[in-house]
Amino acid sequence: MDDNLELIEKEMLDDISSFLEHVEPERSSLIPVLQKIQAKYSYLSSDAIKLIGKRLDLTSSEVYGVATFYNQFRFNPPGKHRIKVCMGTACHVKGGDIILENFERKLNIKTGETTRDREFSIDKVACIGCCALAPAVVVDEKIHGYVAPSKVEGIMLGFEIEKEMNERKERSSTENSDGEIIERQ
Amino acid sequence: MAVIFVDNVEIDAEEGRTLLEVCLEKGIAIPNLCFIKHNDSPSASCRLCFVEIEGIEEPVTSCTVKVKDGMVVTTDSAEVRELQKTAFRLILSTHRIDCGNCPSRKRCELIKISRILKVKLSPEIYDPIERKVKAEEHPHLIYDISKCINCGKCVYICKKLHGRSYITFARRGIETGISFFGEKDAESIPCGKCRACADICPVSALLFYEHYSDLLKKQ
């Protein structure tokens, strides 16, 4: 799995550096470049920031300073399951921050971060338009309303069960294919 | 040459220099945190160097005013002091006050300002705010965001000395602070020889490792 991630990252960086070659090496190109990379890869890795800095003759920290000012940029790869906790007015009043903290503690990461295995990432979002269901959470495009700490547990348990079932399926399918091979012999 | 009157004292000054610079040179105490000599575009962000100038209705920041012949300036009117105290308390509300364990000691600008304004070293009516930001590692520097007052002096001096800034402001709102972008490669940054940012920091939020251990020894 780790080798696979490294490979993906290397491919991404190669792609970014070839893209940067066509960019005017001026400070004014900075935000459009950041936006293009964010749109394509959903995050700005620290190596990508270094590459951008080199091309535009800025220090990496200048690039980072500009990028951190805007909410649209992420600095961690998105997880397979993206958890978005609503922080709009209604959800805030109904304790959205408690729900956010619950997810953070459960996954042992902070807002804007991704778990090591890249399974989950947590984000704060502004109003998602479900104020009547406050506090609301969006997990993989599915909206959960009236979220309470117990419901957070439930959502996470659902993922655990799903993962276990997938593993079991995989195991049984490999066993089957092994069985077939034996039969052929 | 221009002649100006500051608190009823006549002062000769070069025209075109900033009022704050001239006053500080003549030993007139005006609180300031973000002022840097020879900076042509001051940020005027600390809001501490207010003075009253005759002919201008409201107090103005003296770091952005150029000296003009015949200017009459008051540095300690009640209105000016009220503005300065409010600004100072707001700055203190994000500054962790722990003077007993602070390596800054006598060089701390905040202590000096509290004496000029005759106020306690405390945010008083404002709630202290803690900025929850992950600490960054740097091969030479230690940065303590809980002490940083976001004056921007280090960013300015770094850019001036090296042509580009190796430290910058990052994030936004209450989480704003200085960032090195976790630069771990000591070869790619000039910090090994340069000490400008730590030297200019008015509150010792930025320190070099060896500087830090020296200061600890002295205590």
Short mmCIF file of C-alpha atoms in Angstrom, two decimals:
data_model
loop_
_atom_site.label_atom_id
_atom_site.label_comp_id
_atom_site.label_asym_id
_atom_site.label_seq_id
_atom_site.Cartn_x
_atom_site.Cartn_y
_atom_site.Cartn_z
CA MET A 1 0.00 0.00 0.00
CA ASP A 2 2.79 2.43 0.96
CA ASP A 3 4.72 1.74 -2.25
CA ASN A 4 1.55 2.37 -4.16
CA LEU A 5 1.06 5.75 -2.48
CA GLU A 6 4.64 6.74 -3.21
CA LEU A 7 4.16 5.87 -6.84
CA ILE A 8 0.98 7.93 -7.06
CA GLU A 9 2.74 10.86 -5.43
CA LYS A 10 5.69 10.63 -7.80
CA GLU A 11 3.40 10.57 -10.80
CA MET A 12 1.58 13.60 -9.46
CA LEU A 13 4.80 15.55 -8.95
CA ASP A 14 6.03 14.67 -12.46
CA ASP A 15 2.75 15.87 -13.85
CA ILE A 16 2.88 19.08 -11.83
CA SER A 17 6.43 19.89 -12.89
CA SER A 18 5.61 19.39 -16.55
CA PHE A 19 2.55 21.60 -16.08
CA LEU A 20 4.67 24.27 -14.39
CA GLU A 21 6.96 24.47 -17.40
CA HIS A 22 4.14 26.14 -19.34
CA VAL A 23 3.47 28.69 -16.62
CA GLU A 24 4.78 32.25 -16.80
CA PRO A 25 7.40 32.51 -14.05
CA GLU A 26 5.74 35.51 -12.42
CA ARG A 27 4.28 36.13 -9.01
CA SER A 28 0.89 36.83 -10.56
CA SER A 29 0.68 33.22 -11.75
CA LEU A 30 0.71 31.93 -8.20
CA ILE A 31 -2.99 31.72 -7.33
CA PRO A 32 -4.13 30.35 -10.73
CA VAL A 33 -1.41 27.66 -10.43
CA LEU A 34 -2.50 26.76 -6.91
CA GLN A 35 -6.12 26.56 -8.05
CA LYS A 36 -5.32 24.30 -11.01
CA ILE A 37 -3.35 21.88 -8.86
CA GLN A 38 -6.00 21.91 -6.15
CA ALA A 39 -8.71 21.23 -8.73
CA LYS A 40 -6.84 18.31 -10.28
CA TYR A 41 -5.44 16.61 -7.18
CA SER A 42 -7.68 18.00 -4.41
CA TYR A 43 -4.66 19.03 -2.36
CA LEU A 44 -1.29 20.78 -2.44
CA SER A 45 1.46 18.50 -1.21
CA SER A 46 4.51 20.07 0.38
CA ASP A 47 6.69 18.90 -2.52
CA ALA A 48 4.26 20.52 -4.94
CA ILE A 49 4.56 23.79 -3.01
CA LYS A 50 8.34 23.58 -3.29
CA LEU A 51 8.10 23.02 -7.05
CA ILE A 52 5.77 26.01 -7.45
CA GLY A 53 8.12 28.19 -5.40
CA LYS A 54 11.08 27.20 -7.56
CA ARG A 55 9.26 27.95 -10.79
CA LEU A 56 7.86 31.32 -9.69
CA ASP A 57 11.03 32.41 -7.89
CA LEU A 58 9.33 32.56 -4.50
CA THR A 59 10.30 30.84 -1.30
CA SER A 60 8.19 27.83 -0.36
CA SER A 61 7.04 29.67 2.71
CA GLU A 62 5.70 32.56 0.60
CA VAL A 63 3.69 30.10 -1.48
CA TYR A 64 2.46 28.43 1.70
CA GLY A 65 1.56 31.78 3.26
CA VAL A 66 -0.63 32.72 0.31
CA ALA A 67 -2.26 29.29 0.10
CA THR A 68 -3.11 29.07 3.79
CA PHE A 69 -4.96 32.38 3.57
CA TYR A 70 -7.70 30.84 1.42
CA ASN A 71 -10.14 28.16 2.50
CA GLN A 72 -10.19 26.54 -0.92
CA PHE A 73 -6.77 24.93 -0.55
CA ARG A 74 -6.06 21.70 1.31
CA PHE A 75 -2.62 20.52 2.33
CA ASN A 76 -3.42 16.90 2.99
CA PRO A 77 -4.60 14.35 0.46
CA PRO A 78 -8.35 13.74 0.64
CA GLY A 79 -9.33 10.52 2.37
CA LYS A 80 -11.29 7.74 0.68
CA HIS A 81 -14.18 8.75 2.89
CA ARG A 82 -14.54 12.49 3.27
CA ILE A 83 -16.25 13.74 6.39
CA LYS A 84 -17.55 17.29 6.19
CA VAL A 85 -18.91 18.78 9.37
CA CYS A 86 -21.20 21.74 8.92
CA MET A 87 -20.21 24.87 10.82
CA GLY A 88 -23.02 27.10 9.58
CA THR A 89 -24.93 29.26 12.03
CA ALA A 90 -27.67 26.75 12.88
CA CYS A 91 -25.23 23.83 13.19
CA HIS A 92 -22.90 25.98 15.25
CA VAL A 93 -25.72 26.82 17.66
CA LYS A 94 -26.72 23.15 17.85
CA GLY A 95 -23.18 22.09 18.76
CA GLY A 96 -21.46 21.39 15.45
CA ASP A 97 -18.11 21.96 17.12
CA ILE A 98 -18.81 19.08 19.53
CA ILE A 99 -19.52 16.79 16.57
CA LEU A 100 -16.33 17.96 14.88
CA GLU A 101 -14.35 17.24 18.01
CA ASN A 102 -15.94 13.79 18.23
CA PHE A 103 -14.76 12.90 14.74
CA GLU A 104 -11.33 14.37 15.44
CA ARG A 105 -10.93 12.29 18.57
CA LYS A 106 -12.34 9.14 16.99
CA LEU A 107 -9.96 9.32 14.02
CA ASN A 108 -7.10 10.91 15.93
CA ILE A 109 -6.60 13.68 13.35
CA LYS A 110 -7.36 17.38 13.25
CA THR A 111 -9.62 19.32 10.88
CA GLY A 112 -8.09 19.47 7.41
CA GLU A 113 -6.02 16.34 8.01
CA THR A 114 -6.18 12.81 6.67
CA THR A 115 -5.62 9.53 8.49
CA ARG A 116 -2.36 7.76 7.72
CA ASP A 117 -4.04 5.05 5.70
CA ARG A 118 -5.84 7.75 3.70
CA GLU A 119 -9.21 6.24 4.61
CA PHE A 120 -10.75 9.32 6.25
CA SER A 121 -10.35 13.07 6.11
CA ILE A 122 -12.19 15.70 8.11
CA ASP A 123 -13.19 19.15 6.88
CA LYS A 124 -15.17 22.04 8.21
CA VAL A 125 -17.73 23.38 5.75
CA ALA A 126 -19.98 26.41 5.85
CA CYS A 127 -23.74 25.97 5.55
CA ILE A 128 -24.81 22.95 3.46
CA GLY A 129 -28.45 24.07 3.39
CA CYS A 130 -29.86 21.56 5.85
CA CYS A 131 -30.30 23.92 8.77
CA ALA A 132 -33.51 22.13 9.84
CA LEU A 133 -31.42 18.99 10.42
CA ALA A 134 -28.75 20.75 12.51
CA PRO A 135 -26.18 19.69 13.44
CA ALA A 136 -25.50 18.16 10.04
CA VAL A 137 -22.60 16.15 8.66
CA VAL A 138 -21.90 15.11 5.07
CA VAL A 139 -20.08 11.81 4.73
CA ASP A 140 -19.29 10.80 1.17
CA GLU A 141 -22.14 12.90 -0.29
CA LYS A 142 -24.62 11.39 2.19
CA ILE A 143 -26.18 13.85 4.61
CA HIS A 144 -26.64 12.86 8.23
CA GLY A 145 -28.94 15.10 10.28
CA TYR A 146 -29.44 15.58 14.02
CA VAL A 147 -25.96 14.22 14.61
CA ALA A 148 -25.10 13.43 18.21
CA PRO A 149 -21.94 11.84 19.62
CA SER A 150 -23.67 8.43 19.59
CA LYS A 151 -24.47 8.90 15.91
CA VAL A 152 -20.80 9.67 15.22
CA GLU A 153 -19.97 6.31 16.77
CA GLY A 154 -22.66 4.73 14.58
CA ILE A 155 -21.28 6.26 11.37
CA MET A 156 -17.77 5.10 12.17
CA LEU A 157 -19.00 1.63 13.16
CA GLY A 158 -20.77 1.41 9.80
CA PHE A 159 -17.44 1.97 8.03
CA GLU A 160 -15.72 -0.61 10.20
CA ILE A 161 -18.37 -3.22 9.39
CA GLU A 162 -18.21 -2.36 5.70
CA LYS A 163 -14.43 -2.71 5.73
CA GLU A 164 -14.61 -6.06 7.51
CA MET A 165 -17.19 -7.36 5.06
CA ASN A 166 -15.06 -6.31 2.11
CA GLU A 167 -12.05 -8.04 3.62
CA ARG A 168 -14.07 -11.20 4.18
CA LYS A 169 -15.32 -11.10 0.59
CA GLU A 170 -11.78 -10.65 -0.70
CA ARG A 171 -10.54 -13.51 1.41
CA SER A 172 -13.26 -15.85 0.25
CA SER A 173 -12.74 -14.88 -3.40
CA THR A 174 -9.00 -15.55 -3.19
CA GLU A 175 -9.75 -18.86 -1.55
CA ASN A 176 -12.10 -19.66 -4.42
CA SER A 177 -9.55 -18.81 -7.07
CA ASP A 178 -6.98 -20.91 -5.21
CA GLY A 179 -9.50 -23.72 -5.19
CA GLU A 180 -9.97 -23.39 -8.94
CA ILE A 181 -6.25 -23.57 -9.56
CA ILE A 182 -6.05 -26.75 -7.52
CA GLU A 183 -8.91 -28.24 -9.49
CA ARG A 184 -7.20 -27.49 -12.79
CA GLN A 185 -4.05 -29.18 -11.66
CA MET B 1 14.80 71.80 7.79
CA ALA B 2 11.46 71.98 9.49
CA VAL B 3 10.55 73.13 12.96
CA ILE B 4 7.86 71.20 14.77
CA PHE B 5 6.41 71.45 18.25
CA VAL B 6 5.94 68.21 20.16
CA ASP B 7 4.30 68.53 23.57
CA ASN B 8 5.27 72.24 23.59
CA VAL B 9 8.93 71.47 22.87
CA GLU B 10 10.50 72.90 19.73
CA ILE B 11 12.26 70.33 17.58
CA ASP B 12 14.32 70.73 14.43
CA ALA B 13 13.68 67.95 11.99
CA GLU B 14 14.37 67.05 8.41
CA GLU B 15 11.30 67.40 6.26
CA GLY B 16 10.08 64.16 4.71
CA ARG B 17 11.00 61.86 7.57
CA THR B 18 8.27 60.21 9.58
CA LEU B 19 7.04 61.92 12.71
CA LEU B 20 7.54 58.82 14.83
CA GLU B 21 11.16 58.41 13.74
CA VAL B 22 11.97 62.04 14.59
CA CYS B 23 10.27 61.87 17.99
CA LEU B 24 11.99 58.62 18.95
CA GLU B 25 15.36 60.10 18.01
CA LYS B 26 14.72 63.08 20.27
CA GLY B 27 13.85 60.78 23.14
CA ILE B 28 10.11 61.40 23.11
CA ALA B 29 8.41 58.20 24.17
CA ILE B 30 5.73 57.09 21.75
CA PRO B 31 4.68 53.45 22.09
CA ASN B 32 5.28 51.41 18.93
CA LEU B 33 5.69 47.78 17.96
CA CYS B 34 5.65 47.45 14.19
CA PHE B 35 7.72 50.51 13.25
CA ILE B 36 10.95 49.85 11.35
CA LYS B 37 13.39 52.58 10.37
CA HIS B 38 13.79 53.26 6.65
CA ASN B 39 10.62 51.35 5.79
CA ASP B 40 8.88 53.48 3.18
CA SER B 41 5.55 51.70 3.43
CA PRO B 42 4.87 51.13 7.13
CA SER B 43 2.12 48.65 7.91
CA ALA B 44 0.82 50.79 10.80
CA SER B 45 -0.73 47.64 12.16
CA CYS B 46 0.04 47.83 15.87
CA ARG B 47 -2.09 50.98 16.32
CA LEU B 48 0.04 52.15 19.21
CA CYS B 49 1.87 55.19 17.86
CA PHE B 50 -1.15 57.52 17.79
CA VAL B 51 -0.59 61.25 18.25
CA GLU B 52 -2.77 64.29 17.86
CA ILE B 53 -1.81 66.90 15.29
CA GLU B 54 -3.32 70.36 15.28
CA GLY B 55 -5.57 70.82 12.29
CA ILE B 56 -6.40 67.11 12.02
CA GLU B 57 -9.59 66.16 13.79
CA GLU B 58 -8.80 62.62 14.88
CA PRO B 59 -5.61 61.09 16.24
CA VAL B 60 -3.30 59.69 13.55
CA THR B 61 -0.59 57.01 13.55
CA SER B 62 2.69 58.91 13.71
CA CYS B 63 4.58 56.27 11.69
CA THR B 64 2.59 57.17 8.58
CA VAL B 65 2.84 60.95 8.94
CA LYS B 66 5.69 62.87 7.35
CA VAL B 67 7.14 65.85 9.21
CA LYS B 68 5.97 69.27 7.97
CA ASP B 69 7.18 72.69 9.02
CA GLY B 70 5.11 74.21 11.82
CA MET B 71 3.41 70.97 12.91
CA VAL B 72 2.01 71.05 16.44
CA VAL B 73 1.85 67.60 17.98
CA THR B 74 0.48 66.23 21.25
CA THR B 75 1.61 62.73 22.20
CA ASP B 76 -0.26 62.18 25.45
CA SER B 77 -3.77 63.59 25.22
CA ALA B 78 -6.54 61.60 26.90
CA GLU B 79 -7.99 60.54 23.56
CA VAL B 80 -4.64 59.27 22.29
CA ARG B 81 -3.99 57.35 25.49
CA GLU B 82 -7.43 55.72 25.36
CA LEU B 83 -6.80 54.47 21.82
CA GLN B 84 -3.34 53.22 22.76
CA LYS B 85 -4.55 51.40 25.86
CA THR B 86 -7.28 49.62 23.91
CA ALA B 87 -4.87 48.59 21.17
CA PHE B 88 -2.31 47.45 23.73
CA ARG B 89 -4.83 45.32 25.64
CA LEU B 90 -6.02 43.71 22.43
CA ILE B 91 -2.44 42.82 21.58
CA LEU B 92 -1.95 41.39 25.06
CA SER B 93 -5.08 39.27 24.74
CA THR B 94 -3.26 37.00 22.26
CA HIS B 95 0.11 37.20 23.99
CA ARG B 96 0.72 34.57 26.65
CA ILE B 97 1.87 36.55 29.68
CA ASP B 98 4.44 34.49 31.51
CA CYS B 99 7.24 36.97 32.22
CA GLY B 100 8.83 34.78 34.91
CA ASN B 101 9.75 32.10 32.38
CA CYS B 102 10.17 34.30 29.32
CA PRO B 103 13.66 34.59 27.81
CA SER B 104 12.82 38.13 26.69
CA ARG B 105 13.27 39.80 30.08
CA LYS B 106 14.45 43.38 29.80
CA ARG B 107 14.38 43.56 26.06
CA CYS B 108 10.62 43.02 25.98
CA GLU B 109 8.90 45.92 24.25
CA LEU B 110 5.56 45.14 25.85
CA ILE B 111 6.93 45.81 29.32
CA LYS B 112 8.32 49.15 28.13
CA ILE B 113 4.98 50.11 26.59
CA SER B 114 3.05 49.17 29.71
CA ARG B 115 5.28 51.60 31.62
CA ILE B 116 4.75 54.42 29.12
CA LEU B 117 0.98 53.92 29.16
CA LYS B 118 0.96 53.29 32.92
CA VAL B 119 -1.20 50.19 32.56
CA LYS B 120 -0.96 46.67 33.91
CA LEU B 121 0.61 43.99 31.77
CA SER B 122 -2.74 42.31 31.27
CA PRO B 123 -5.55 42.40 28.69
CA GLU B 124 -7.85 43.48 31.57
CA ILE B 125 -11.34 43.69 30.06
CA TYR B 126 -10.56 41.36 27.13
CA ASP B 127 -10.50 37.58 27.36
CA PRO B 128 -7.14 36.00 26.64
CA ILE B 129 -7.22 34.02 23.39
CA GLU B 130 -5.18 30.93 22.75
CA ARG B 131 -4.16 30.30 19.15
CA LYS B 132 -4.28 26.58 18.53
CA VAL B 133 -1.77 26.01 15.76
CA LYS B 134 0.61 23.11 15.29
CA ALA B 135 4.21 24.11 15.98
CA GLU B 136 6.58 23.96 13.02
CA GLU B 137 10.11 22.69 13.14
CA HIS B 138 13.05 24.67 11.85
CA PRO B 139 16.74 23.71 11.84
CA HIS B 140 17.77 26.95 13.62
CA LEU B 141 14.73 28.78 14.92
CA ILE B 142 12.19 28.30 17.67
CA TYR B 143 8.90 30.06 17.13
CA ASP B 144 6.36 30.51 19.89
CA ILE B 145 3.02 31.59 18.45
CA SER B 146 1.59 32.19 21.91
CA LYS B 147 4.04 35.10 22.28
CA CYS B 148 3.89 36.41 18.71
CA ILE B 149 2.09 39.71 18.25
CA ASN B 150 2.07 39.59 14.43
CA CYS B 151 4.02 42.84 14.08
CA GLY B 152 5.58 41.60 10.84
CA LYS B 153 9.06 42.93 11.59
CA CYS B 154 10.74 39.56 10.99
CA VAL B 155 8.99 39.07 7.65
CA TYR B 156 10.03 42.55 6.55
CA ILE B 157 13.65 42.25 7.60
CA CYS B 158 14.00 38.79 6.02
CA LYS B 159 12.70 40.07 2.71
CA LYS B 160 14.90 43.15 2.87
CA LEU B 161 18.10 41.24 3.60
CA HIS B 162 17.57 38.25 1.33
CA GLY B 163 15.41 39.67 -1.46
CA ARG B 164 12.68 37.20 -0.62
CA SER B 165 11.13 36.16 2.60
CA TYR B 166 11.96 32.79 4.10
CA ILE B 167 9.41 33.43 6.82
CA THR B 168 5.91 34.62 6.04
CA PHE B 169 2.54 35.14 7.59
CA ALA B 170 0.40 32.06 7.20
CA ARG B 171 -3.23 31.25 7.81
CA ARG B 172 -5.89 33.82 8.54
CA GLY B 173 -7.83 35.48 11.32
CA ILE B 174 -7.00 34.54 14.86
CA GLU B 175 -4.77 31.67 13.68
CA THR B 176 -2.45 34.00 11.79
CA GLY B 177 1.18 33.53 12.68
CA ILE B 178 4.63 33.20 11.22
CA SER B 179 5.46 30.15 9.15
CA PHE B 180 8.71 28.69 7.84
CA PHE B 181 6.80 26.09 5.85
CA GLY B 182 8.53 23.38 7.89
CA GLU B 183 11.78 23.99 6.00
CA LYS B 184 14.02 21.22 7.31
CA ASP B 185 16.79 21.47 4.76
CA ALA B 186 19.36 23.73 6.45
CA GLU B 187 21.30 24.16 3.18
CA SER B 188 18.48 25.79 1.26
CA ILE B 189 17.89 28.60 3.78
CA PRO B 190 20.27 31.37 4.85
CA CYS B 191 19.26 31.18 8.53
CA GLY B 192 22.53 29.51 9.56
CA LYS B 193 24.39 32.83 9.40
CA CYS B 194 21.59 35.39 9.61
CA ARG B 195 20.13 36.36 12.96
CA ALA B 196 18.09 39.36 11.81
CA CYS B 197 14.59 38.06 12.52
CA ALA B 198 15.33 36.97 16.08
CA ASP B 199 17.20 40.20 16.77
CA ILE B 200 14.34 42.38 15.59
CA CYS B 201 11.56 40.45 17.34
CA PRO B 202 10.21 42.77 20.06
CA VAL B 203 8.80 39.97 22.22
CA SER B 204 11.24 37.04 21.70
CA ALA B 205 8.66 34.95 19.92
CA LEU B 206 11.41 34.03 17.45
CA LEU B 207 14.63 32.69 18.93
CA PHE B 208 17.64 30.79 17.72
CA TYR B 209 18.46 27.59 19.55
CA GLU B 210 21.81 28.82 20.84
CA HIS B 211 20.28 32.19 21.72
CA TYR B 212 17.62 30.40 23.70
CA SER B 213 20.06 28.31 25.72
CA ASP B 214 22.20 31.41 26.43
CA LEU B 215 19.20 33.26 27.76
CA LEU B 216 18.19 30.33 29.91
CA LYS B 217 21.67 30.21 31.43
CA LYS B 218 21.54 33.88 32.38
CA GLN B 219 18.35 33.44 34.37
#
